[in-house]
Amino acid sequence: RKEVEQDPGPFNVPEGATVAFNCTYSNSASQSFFWYRQDCRKEPKLLMSVYSSGNEDGRFTAQLNRASQYISLLIRDSKLSDSATYLCVVNSNSGYALNFGKGTSLLVTP
Amino acid sequence: DAGVIQSPRHEVTEMGQEVTLRCKPISGHDYLFWYRQTMMRGLELLIYFNNNVPIDDSGMPEDRFSAKMPNASFSTLKIQPSEPRDSAVYFCASSLDVGAEQYFGPGTRLTVT
């Protein structure tokens, strides 16, 4: 089983729509969780950390479900500029390095 | 503040040649990571350093790959000899602490013909 699994998509949504991505992880002892965003031919950039109680940053909401070992990202009122690949990131079995999922591709259309 | 700096941004070389990729982490970050990204395999961790010491190199594909960090502000990833299957984008990232968010450089796009 892969350590971090994501639906690769693509998710095609119209502007203004709400879209949600889920990600599952295999190591129940994982402590750090993040969502990164990667634009085409660019480096991954931190979008937001994910906290146990859930957290929100503008139109973006991240949730963590430790019992089921998944994290989610909700994007409300999608913008064209949200089109990117979203990477789910969890710290590894070693407790040191982060494990990156392969990403979920989002395309927001006019 | 300057982010992670990588050079070169693009490298095209012939099979069998030596390739050296360079990275300058964010000042004050004790951890430095080298990744390789391809469409097929996504982002793969190759090796990471803590305070200039290699901690885990289990992701290095084979002996043709080597990495060094002679000081806190510089690291290299070397491929010798290079092969076409090494073609990928190589990212360097740095972080403040174990399990903390990592900050990536712009990457080096390597093409081996």
PDB file of C-alpha atoms in Angstrom:
ATOM      1  CA  ARG A   1       0.000   0.000   0.000  1.00  0.00           C
ATOM      2  CA  LYS A   2       1.336   3.404  -0.902  1.00  0.00           C
ATOM      3  CA  GLU A   3       1.934   5.749   2.007  1.00  0.00           C
ATOM      4  CA  VAL A   4      -0.113   8.578   0.561  1.00  0.00           C
ATOM      5  CA  GLU A   5      -2.822   8.031  -2.026  1.00  0.00           C
ATOM      6  CA  GLN A   6      -4.786  10.571  -4.004  1.00  0.00           C
ATOM      7  CA  ASP A   7      -7.255  10.440  -6.841  1.00  0.00           C
ATOM      8  CA  PRO A   8      -5.243  11.850  -9.755  1.00  0.00           C
ATOM      9  CA  GLY A   9      -8.333  13.364 -11.380  1.00  0.00           C
ATOM     10  CA  PRO A  10      -8.555  15.493 -13.403  1.00  0.00           C
ATOM     11  CA  PHE A  11     -11.367  17.347 -11.714  1.00  0.00           C
ATOM     12  CA  ASN A  12     -12.987  19.706 -14.204  1.00  0.00           C
ATOM     13  CA  VAL A  13     -15.247  22.234 -12.517  1.00  0.00           C
ATOM     14  CA  PRO A  14     -16.867  25.506 -13.583  1.00  0.00           C
ATOM     15  CA  GLU A  15     -15.920  28.801 -11.995  1.00  0.00           C
ATOM     16  CA  GLY A  16     -17.732  29.339  -8.736  1.00  0.00           C
ATOM     17  CA  ALA A  17     -18.150  25.668  -7.976  1.00  0.00           C
ATOM     18  CA  THR A  18     -17.139  23.949  -4.765  1.00  0.00           C
ATOM     19  CA  VAL A  19     -14.726  21.039  -5.116  1.00  0.00           C
ATOM     20  CA  ALA A  20     -13.291  18.629  -2.577  1.00  0.00           C
ATOM     21  CA  PHE A  21     -10.263  16.354  -2.680  1.00  0.00           C
ATOM     22  CA  ASN A  22      -9.510  13.507  -0.344  1.00  0.00           C
ATOM     23  CA  CYS A  23      -6.233  11.820   0.439  1.00  0.00           C
ATOM     24  CA  THR A  24      -5.555   8.688   2.487  1.00  0.00           C
ATOM     25  CA  TYR A  25      -2.382   7.840   4.365  1.00  0.00           C
ATOM     26  CA  SER A  26      -1.127   4.517   5.688  1.00  0.00           C
ATOM     27  CA  ASN A  27       0.905   5.411   8.774  1.00  0.00           C
ATOM     28  CA  SER A  28      -1.377   5.920  11.758  1.00  0.00           C
ATOM     29  CA  ALA A  29       1.509   7.529  13.675  1.00  0.00           C
ATOM     30  CA  SER A  30       1.843  10.394  11.178  1.00  0.00           C
ATOM     31  CA  GLN A  31       1.883  13.801  12.822  1.00  0.00           C
ATOM     32  CA  SER A  32       2.373  16.421  10.123  1.00  0.00           C
ATOM     33  CA  PHE A  33      -0.049  17.042   7.280  1.00  0.00           C
ATOM     34  CA  PHE A  34       0.005  19.599   4.509  1.00  0.00           C
ATOM     35  CA  TRP A  35      -1.544  20.526   1.201  1.00  0.00           C
ATOM     36  CA  TYR A  36       0.806  21.819  -1.470  1.00  0.00           C
ATOM     37  CA  ARG A  37      -0.095  23.363  -4.796  1.00  0.00           C
ATOM     38  CA  GLN A  38       1.955  22.860  -7.943  1.00  0.00           C
ATOM     39  CA  ASP A  39       1.400  24.874 -11.099  1.00  0.00           C
ATOM     40  CA  CYS A  40       2.448  23.484 -14.444  1.00  0.00           C
ATOM     41  CA  ARG A  41       6.251  23.431 -14.790  1.00  0.00           C
ATOM     42  CA  LYS A  42       6.716  25.093 -11.400  1.00  0.00           C
ATOM     43  CA  GLU A  43       7.828  23.961  -7.976  1.00  0.00           C
ATOM     44  CA  PRO A  44       5.412  22.750  -5.292  1.00  0.00           C
ATOM     45  CA  LYS A  45       4.376  25.497  -2.902  1.00  0.00           C
ATOM     46  CA  LEU A  46       2.823  25.186   0.509  1.00  0.00           C
ATOM     47  CA  LEU A  47      -0.903  25.901   0.383  1.00  0.00           C
ATOM     48  CA  MET A  48      -1.762  25.170   3.984  1.00  0.00           C
ATOM     49  CA  SER A  49      -0.969  22.978   6.950  1.00  0.00           C
ATOM     50  CA  VAL A  50      -3.686  20.668   8.233  1.00  0.00           C
ATOM     51  CA  TYR A  51      -4.470  20.700  11.928  1.00  0.00           C
ATOM     52  CA  SER A  52      -6.387  18.156  13.970  1.00  0.00           C
ATOM     53  CA  SER A  53      -9.255  20.536  14.564  1.00  0.00           C
ATOM     54  CA  GLY A  54      -9.488  21.495  10.911  1.00  0.00           C
ATOM     55  CA  ASN A  55      -8.534  24.878   9.566  1.00  0.00           C
ATOM     56  CA  GLU A  56      -9.636  27.427   7.050  1.00  0.00           C
ATOM     57  CA  ASP A  57      -7.802  29.955   4.918  1.00  0.00           C
ATOM     58  CA  GLY A  58     -10.144  32.079   2.885  1.00  0.00           C
ATOM     59  CA  ARG A  59     -11.870  29.843   0.369  1.00  0.00           C
ATOM     60  CA  PHE A  60      -9.830  26.809   1.399  1.00  0.00           C
ATOM     61  CA  THR A  61     -10.728  24.427   4.216  1.00  0.00           C
ATOM     62  CA  ALA A  62      -8.613  21.472   5.312  1.00  0.00           C
ATOM     63  CA  GLN A  63      -9.829  18.632   7.511  1.00  0.00           C
ATOM     64  CA  LEU A  64      -8.056  15.727   9.177  1.00  0.00           C
ATOM     65  CA  ASN A  65      -9.753  12.464  10.115  1.00  0.00           C
ATOM     66  CA  ARG A  66      -7.284  10.408  12.143  1.00  0.00           C
ATOM     67  CA  ALA A  67      -9.667   7.511  12.724  1.00  0.00           C
ATOM     68  CA  SER A  68     -10.097   6.917   9.007  1.00  0.00           C
ATOM     69  CA  GLN A  69      -6.628   8.215   8.124  1.00  0.00           C
ATOM     70  CA  TYR A  70      -7.586  10.736   5.533  1.00  0.00           C
ATOM     71  CA  ILE A  71      -7.284  14.431   4.988  1.00  0.00           C
ATOM     72  CA  SER A  72      -9.420  16.585   2.762  1.00  0.00           C
ATOM     73  CA  LEU A  73      -9.235  19.915   0.996  1.00  0.00           C
ATOM     74  CA  LEU A  74     -12.351  21.901   0.141  1.00  0.00           C
ATOM     75  CA  ILE A  75     -12.210  24.803  -2.269  1.00  0.00           C
ATOM     76  CA  ARG A  76     -15.229  27.094  -2.369  1.00  0.00           C
ATOM     77  CA  ASP A  77     -16.098  29.562  -5.128  1.00  0.00           C
ATOM     78  CA  SER A  78     -13.447  28.163  -7.481  1.00  0.00           C
ATOM     79  CA  LYS A  79     -11.414  30.634  -9.532  1.00  0.00           C
ATOM     80  CA  LEU A  80      -9.680  30.072 -12.827  1.00  0.00           C
ATOM     81  CA  SER A  81      -6.419  30.661 -10.968  1.00  0.00           C
ATOM     82  CA  ASP A  82      -7.091  27.642  -8.754  1.00  0.00           C
ATOM     83  CA  SER A  83      -6.270  25.376 -11.708  1.00  0.00           C
ATOM     84  CA  ALA A  84      -3.239  23.404 -10.577  1.00  0.00           C
ATOM     85  CA  THR A  85      -2.186  20.081  -9.112  1.00  0.00           C
ATOM     86  CA  TYR A  86      -2.806  19.686  -5.391  1.00  0.00           C
ATOM     87  CA  LEU A  87      -0.379  17.480  -3.489  1.00  0.00           C
ATOM     88  CA  CYS A  88      -1.268  15.788  -0.229  1.00  0.00           C
ATOM     89  CA  VAL A  89       1.743  15.578   2.101  1.00  0.00           C
ATOM     90  CA  VAL A  90       2.227  13.480   5.237  1.00  0.00           C
ATOM     91  CA  ASN A  91       5.289  12.857   7.328  1.00  0.00           C
ATOM     92  CA  SER A  92       6.827   9.455   6.671  1.00  0.00           C
ATOM     93  CA  ASN A  93       7.239   6.306   8.713  1.00  0.00           C
ATOM     94  CA  SER A  94      10.665   7.522   9.765  1.00  0.00           C
ATOM     95  CA  GLY A  95       9.093  10.566  11.356  1.00  0.00           C
ATOM     96  CA  TYR A  96      11.489  12.729   9.441  1.00  0.00           C
ATOM     97  CA  ALA A  97      10.936  13.147   5.740  1.00  0.00           C
ATOM     98  CA  LEU A  98       7.599  14.117   4.240  1.00  0.00           C
ATOM     99  CA  ASN A  99       5.741  11.825   1.864  1.00  0.00           C
ATOM    100  CA  PHE A 100       4.147  13.470  -1.126  1.00  0.00           C
ATOM    101  CA  GLY A 101       1.141  12.063  -2.909  1.00  0.00           C
ATOM    102  CA  LYS A 102       1.170  12.121  -6.691  1.00  0.00           C
ATOM    103  CA  GLY A 103      -1.337  14.927  -6.739  1.00  0.00           C
ATOM    104  CA  THR A 104      -4.852  15.677  -7.877  1.00  0.00           C
ATOM    105  CA  SER A 105      -5.250  17.774 -10.987  1.00  0.00           C
ATOM    106  CA  LEU A 106      -7.877  20.528 -10.938  1.00  0.00           C
ATOM    107  CA  LEU A 107      -9.043  22.477 -13.946  1.00  0.00           C
ATOM    108  CA  VAL A 108     -11.437  25.343 -13.375  1.00  0.00           C
ATOM    109  CA  THR A 109     -13.224  26.424 -16.539  1.00  0.00           C
ATOM    110  CA  PRO A 110     -15.039  29.662 -17.408  1.00  0.00           C
TER     111      PRO A 110
ATOM    112  CA  ASP B   1      14.285  36.983   1.663  1.00  0.00           C
ATOM    113  CA  ALA B   2      15.785  34.735  -0.974  1.00  0.00           C
ATOM    114  CA  GLY B   3      14.159  31.362  -1.298  1.00  0.00           C
ATOM    115  CA  VAL B   4      15.877  28.129  -2.246  1.00  0.00           C
ATOM    116  CA  ILE B   5      18.162  28.708  -5.200  1.00  0.00           C
ATOM    117  CA  GLN B   6      18.965  26.052  -7.765  1.00  0.00           C
ATOM    118  CA  SER B   7      21.217  26.015 -10.784  1.00  0.00           C
ATOM    119  CA  PRO B   8      21.177  25.419 -13.614  1.00  0.00           C
ATOM    120  CA  ARG B   9      17.475  25.795 -14.407  1.00  0.00           C
ATOM    121  CA  HIS B  10      17.806  23.681 -17.518  1.00  0.00           C
ATOM    122  CA  GLU B  11      20.423  21.121 -18.485  1.00  0.00           C
ATOM    123  CA  VAL B  12      20.640  19.174 -21.699  1.00  0.00           C
ATOM    124  CA  THR B  13      23.410  16.625 -21.919  1.00  0.00           C
ATOM    125  CA  GLU B  14      24.368  13.494 -23.758  1.00  0.00           C
ATOM    126  CA  MET B  15      24.244  10.042 -22.293  1.00  0.00           C
ATOM    127  CA  GLY B  16      27.457   9.207 -20.442  1.00  0.00           C
ATOM    128  CA  GLN B  17      28.238  12.768 -19.416  1.00  0.00           C
ATOM    129  CA  GLU B  18      28.554  13.945 -15.841  1.00  0.00           C
ATOM    130  CA  VAL B  19      25.843  16.252 -14.560  1.00  0.00           C
ATOM    131  CA  THR B  20      26.097  18.424 -11.447  1.00  0.00           C
ATOM    132  CA  LEU B  21      23.081  20.147  -9.965  1.00  0.00           C
ATOM    133  CA  ARG B  22      23.469  22.832  -7.327  1.00  0.00           C
ATOM    134  CA  CYS B  23      21.352  24.091  -4.470  1.00  0.00           C
ATOM    135  CA  LYS B  24      21.497  26.884  -1.903  1.00  0.00           C
ATOM    136  CA  PRO B  25      18.960  26.377   0.883  1.00  0.00           C
ATOM    137  CA  ILE B  26      17.179  29.103   2.808  1.00  0.00           C
ATOM    138  CA  SER B  27      19.507  30.532   5.427  1.00  0.00           C
ATOM    139  CA  GLY B  28      18.894  29.013   8.832  1.00  0.00           C
ATOM    140  CA  HIS B  29      17.190  25.873   7.528  1.00  0.00           C
ATOM    141  CA  ASP B  30      18.893  22.811   8.964  1.00  0.00           C
ATOM    142  CA  TYR B  31      17.338  20.287   6.592  1.00  0.00           C
ATOM    143  CA  LEU B  32      17.954  19.971   2.877  1.00  0.00           C
ATOM    144  CA  PHE B  33      16.165  17.556   0.555  1.00  0.00           C
ATOM    145  CA  TRP B  34      16.753  16.455  -3.025  1.00  0.00           C
ATOM    146  CA  TYR B  35      13.761  15.215  -5.039  1.00  0.00           C
ATOM    147  CA  ARG B  36      13.178  13.952  -8.541  1.00  0.00           C
ATOM    148  CA  GLN B  37       9.828  14.399 -10.280  1.00  0.00           C
ATOM    149  CA  THR B  38       8.524  12.546 -13.303  1.00  0.00           C
ATOM    150  CA  MET B  39       5.033  12.099 -14.678  1.00  0.00           C
ATOM    151  CA  MET B  40       5.132   8.370 -14.020  1.00  0.00           C
ATOM    152  CA  ARG B  41       6.443   8.319 -10.466  1.00  0.00           C
ATOM    153  CA  GLY B  42       5.581  11.754  -9.125  1.00  0.00           C
ATOM    154  CA  LEU B  43       7.847  13.390  -6.567  1.00  0.00           C
ATOM    155  CA  GLU B  44      10.476  11.005  -5.191  1.00  0.00           C
ATOM    156  CA  LEU B  45      12.776  11.801  -2.280  1.00  0.00           C
ATOM    157  CA  LEU B  46      16.353  10.974  -3.216  1.00  0.00           C
ATOM    158  CA  ILE B  47      18.312  12.031  -0.142  1.00  0.00           C
ATOM    159  CA  TYR B  48      18.168  14.484   2.720  1.00  0.00           C
ATOM    160  CA  PHE B  49      20.665  16.152   5.006  1.00  0.00           C
ATOM    161  CA  ASN B  50      20.489  17.478   8.544  1.00  0.00           C
ATOM    162  CA  ASN B  51      23.154  20.001   9.481  1.00  0.00           C
ATOM    163  CA  ASN B  52      25.150  18.999   6.384  1.00  0.00           C
ATOM    164  CA  VAL B  53      25.118  15.300   7.299  1.00  0.00           C
ATOM    165  CA  PRO B  54      23.326  12.821   4.997  1.00  0.00           C
ATOM    166  CA  ILE B  55      20.556  11.154   6.994  1.00  0.00           C
ATOM    167  CA  ASP B  56      18.724   8.973   4.505  1.00  0.00           C
ATOM    168  CA  ASP B  57      19.931   8.206   0.992  1.00  0.00           C
ATOM    169  CA  SER B  58      17.710   5.185   0.441  1.00  0.00           C
ATOM    170  CA  GLY B  59      15.959   6.971  -2.389  1.00  0.00           C
ATOM    171  CA  MET B  60      19.102   7.402  -4.466  1.00  0.00           C
ATOM    172  CA  PRO B  61      18.443   5.184  -7.484  1.00  0.00           C
ATOM    173  CA  GLU B  62      21.915   3.729  -7.907  1.00  0.00           C
ATOM    174  CA  ASP B  63      25.613   4.352  -7.529  1.00  0.00           C
ATOM    175  CA  ARG B  64      25.616   6.746 -10.428  1.00  0.00           C
ATOM    176  CA  PHE B  65      23.961   9.282  -8.134  1.00  0.00           C
ATOM    177  CA  SER B  66      25.819  11.051  -5.346  1.00  0.00           C
ATOM    178  CA  ALA B  67      25.094  14.092  -3.196  1.00  0.00           C
ATOM    179  CA  LYS B  68      27.209  16.262  -0.966  1.00  0.00           C
ATOM    180  CA  MET B  69      26.668  19.162   1.377  1.00  0.00           C
ATOM    181  CA  PRO B  70      30.056  20.682   2.184  1.00  0.00           C
ATOM    182  CA  ASN B  71      28.547  23.540   4.190  1.00  0.00           C
ATOM    183  CA  ALA B  72      25.226  24.896   5.391  1.00  0.00           C
ATOM    184  CA  SER B  73      24.653  26.998   2.303  1.00  0.00           C
ATOM    185  CA  PHE B  74      25.502  24.653  -0.548  1.00  0.00           C
ATOM    186  CA  SER B  75      24.691  21.192  -1.805  1.00  0.00           C
ATOM    187  CA  THR B  76      25.300  19.294  -5.028  1.00  0.00           C
ATOM    188  CA  LEU B  77      23.673  16.319  -6.679  1.00  0.00           C
ATOM    189  CA  LYS B  78      25.866  14.573  -9.207  1.00  0.00           C
ATOM    190  CA  ILE B  79      24.966  11.984 -11.809  1.00  0.00           C
ATOM    191  CA  GLN B  80      27.867  10.145 -13.414  1.00  0.00           C
ATOM    192  CA  PRO B  81      27.420   8.740 -15.998  1.00  0.00           C
ATOM    193  CA  SER B  82      24.030  10.132 -16.964  1.00  0.00           C
ATOM    194  CA  GLU B  83      21.431   8.033 -18.812  1.00  0.00           C
ATOM    195  CA  PRO B  84      18.271   8.994 -20.721  1.00  0.00           C
ATOM    196  CA  ARG B  85      16.097   7.563 -17.925  1.00  0.00           C
ATOM    197  CA  ASP B  86      17.538  10.206 -15.593  1.00  0.00           C
ATOM    198  CA  SER B  87      15.606  12.854 -17.498  1.00  0.00           C
ATOM    199  CA  ALA B  88      13.336  14.540 -14.965  1.00  0.00           C
ATOM    200  CA  VAL B  89      12.911  17.700 -12.921  1.00  0.00           C
ATOM    201  CA  TYR B  90      15.164  17.735  -9.885  1.00  0.00           C
ATOM    202  CA  PHE B  91      14.029  19.831  -6.934  1.00  0.00           C
ATOM    203  CA  CYS B  92      15.896  20.914  -3.870  1.00  0.00           C
ATOM    204  CA  ALA B  93      13.948  21.867  -0.759  1.00  0.00           C
ATOM    205  CA  SER B  94      14.824  23.033   2.731  1.00  0.00           C
ATOM    206  CA  SER B  95      13.054  23.174   6.071  1.00  0.00           C
ATOM    207  CA  LEU B  96      13.539  24.386   9.621  1.00  0.00           C
ATOM    208  CA  ASP B  97      12.703  21.228  11.440  1.00  0.00           C
ATOM    209  CA  VAL B  98      11.789  17.582  11.292  1.00  0.00           C
ATOM    210  CA  GLY B  99       8.370  17.133   9.727  1.00  0.00           C
ATOM    211  CA  ALA B 100       8.014  20.858   9.091  1.00  0.00           C
ATOM    212  CA  GLU B 101       6.869  22.389   5.849  1.00  0.00           C
ATOM    213  CA  GLN B 102       9.462  22.353   3.109  1.00  0.00           C
ATOM    214  CA  TYR B 103      10.261  25.167   0.725  1.00  0.00           C
ATOM    215  CA  PHE B 104      11.215  24.209  -2.783  1.00  0.00           C
ATOM    216  CA  GLY B 105      13.582  25.726  -5.281  1.00  0.00           C
ATOM    217  CA  PRO B 106      12.481  26.293  -8.888  1.00  0.00           C
ATOM    218  CA  GLY B 107      13.987  22.978  -9.996  1.00  0.00           C
ATOM    219  CA  THR B 108      16.447  21.866 -12.637  1.00  0.00           C
ATOM    220  CA  ARG B 109      14.908  20.361 -15.751  1.00  0.00           C
ATOM    221  CA  LEU B 110      17.367  17.697 -16.922  1.00  0.00           C
ATOM    222  CA  THR B 111      17.243  16.137 -20.352  1.00  0.00           C
ATOM    223  CA  VAL B 112      19.672  13.360 -21.194  1.00  0.00           C
ATOM    224  CA  THR B 113      19.783  12.450 -24.878  1.00  0.00           C
TER     225      THR B 113
END
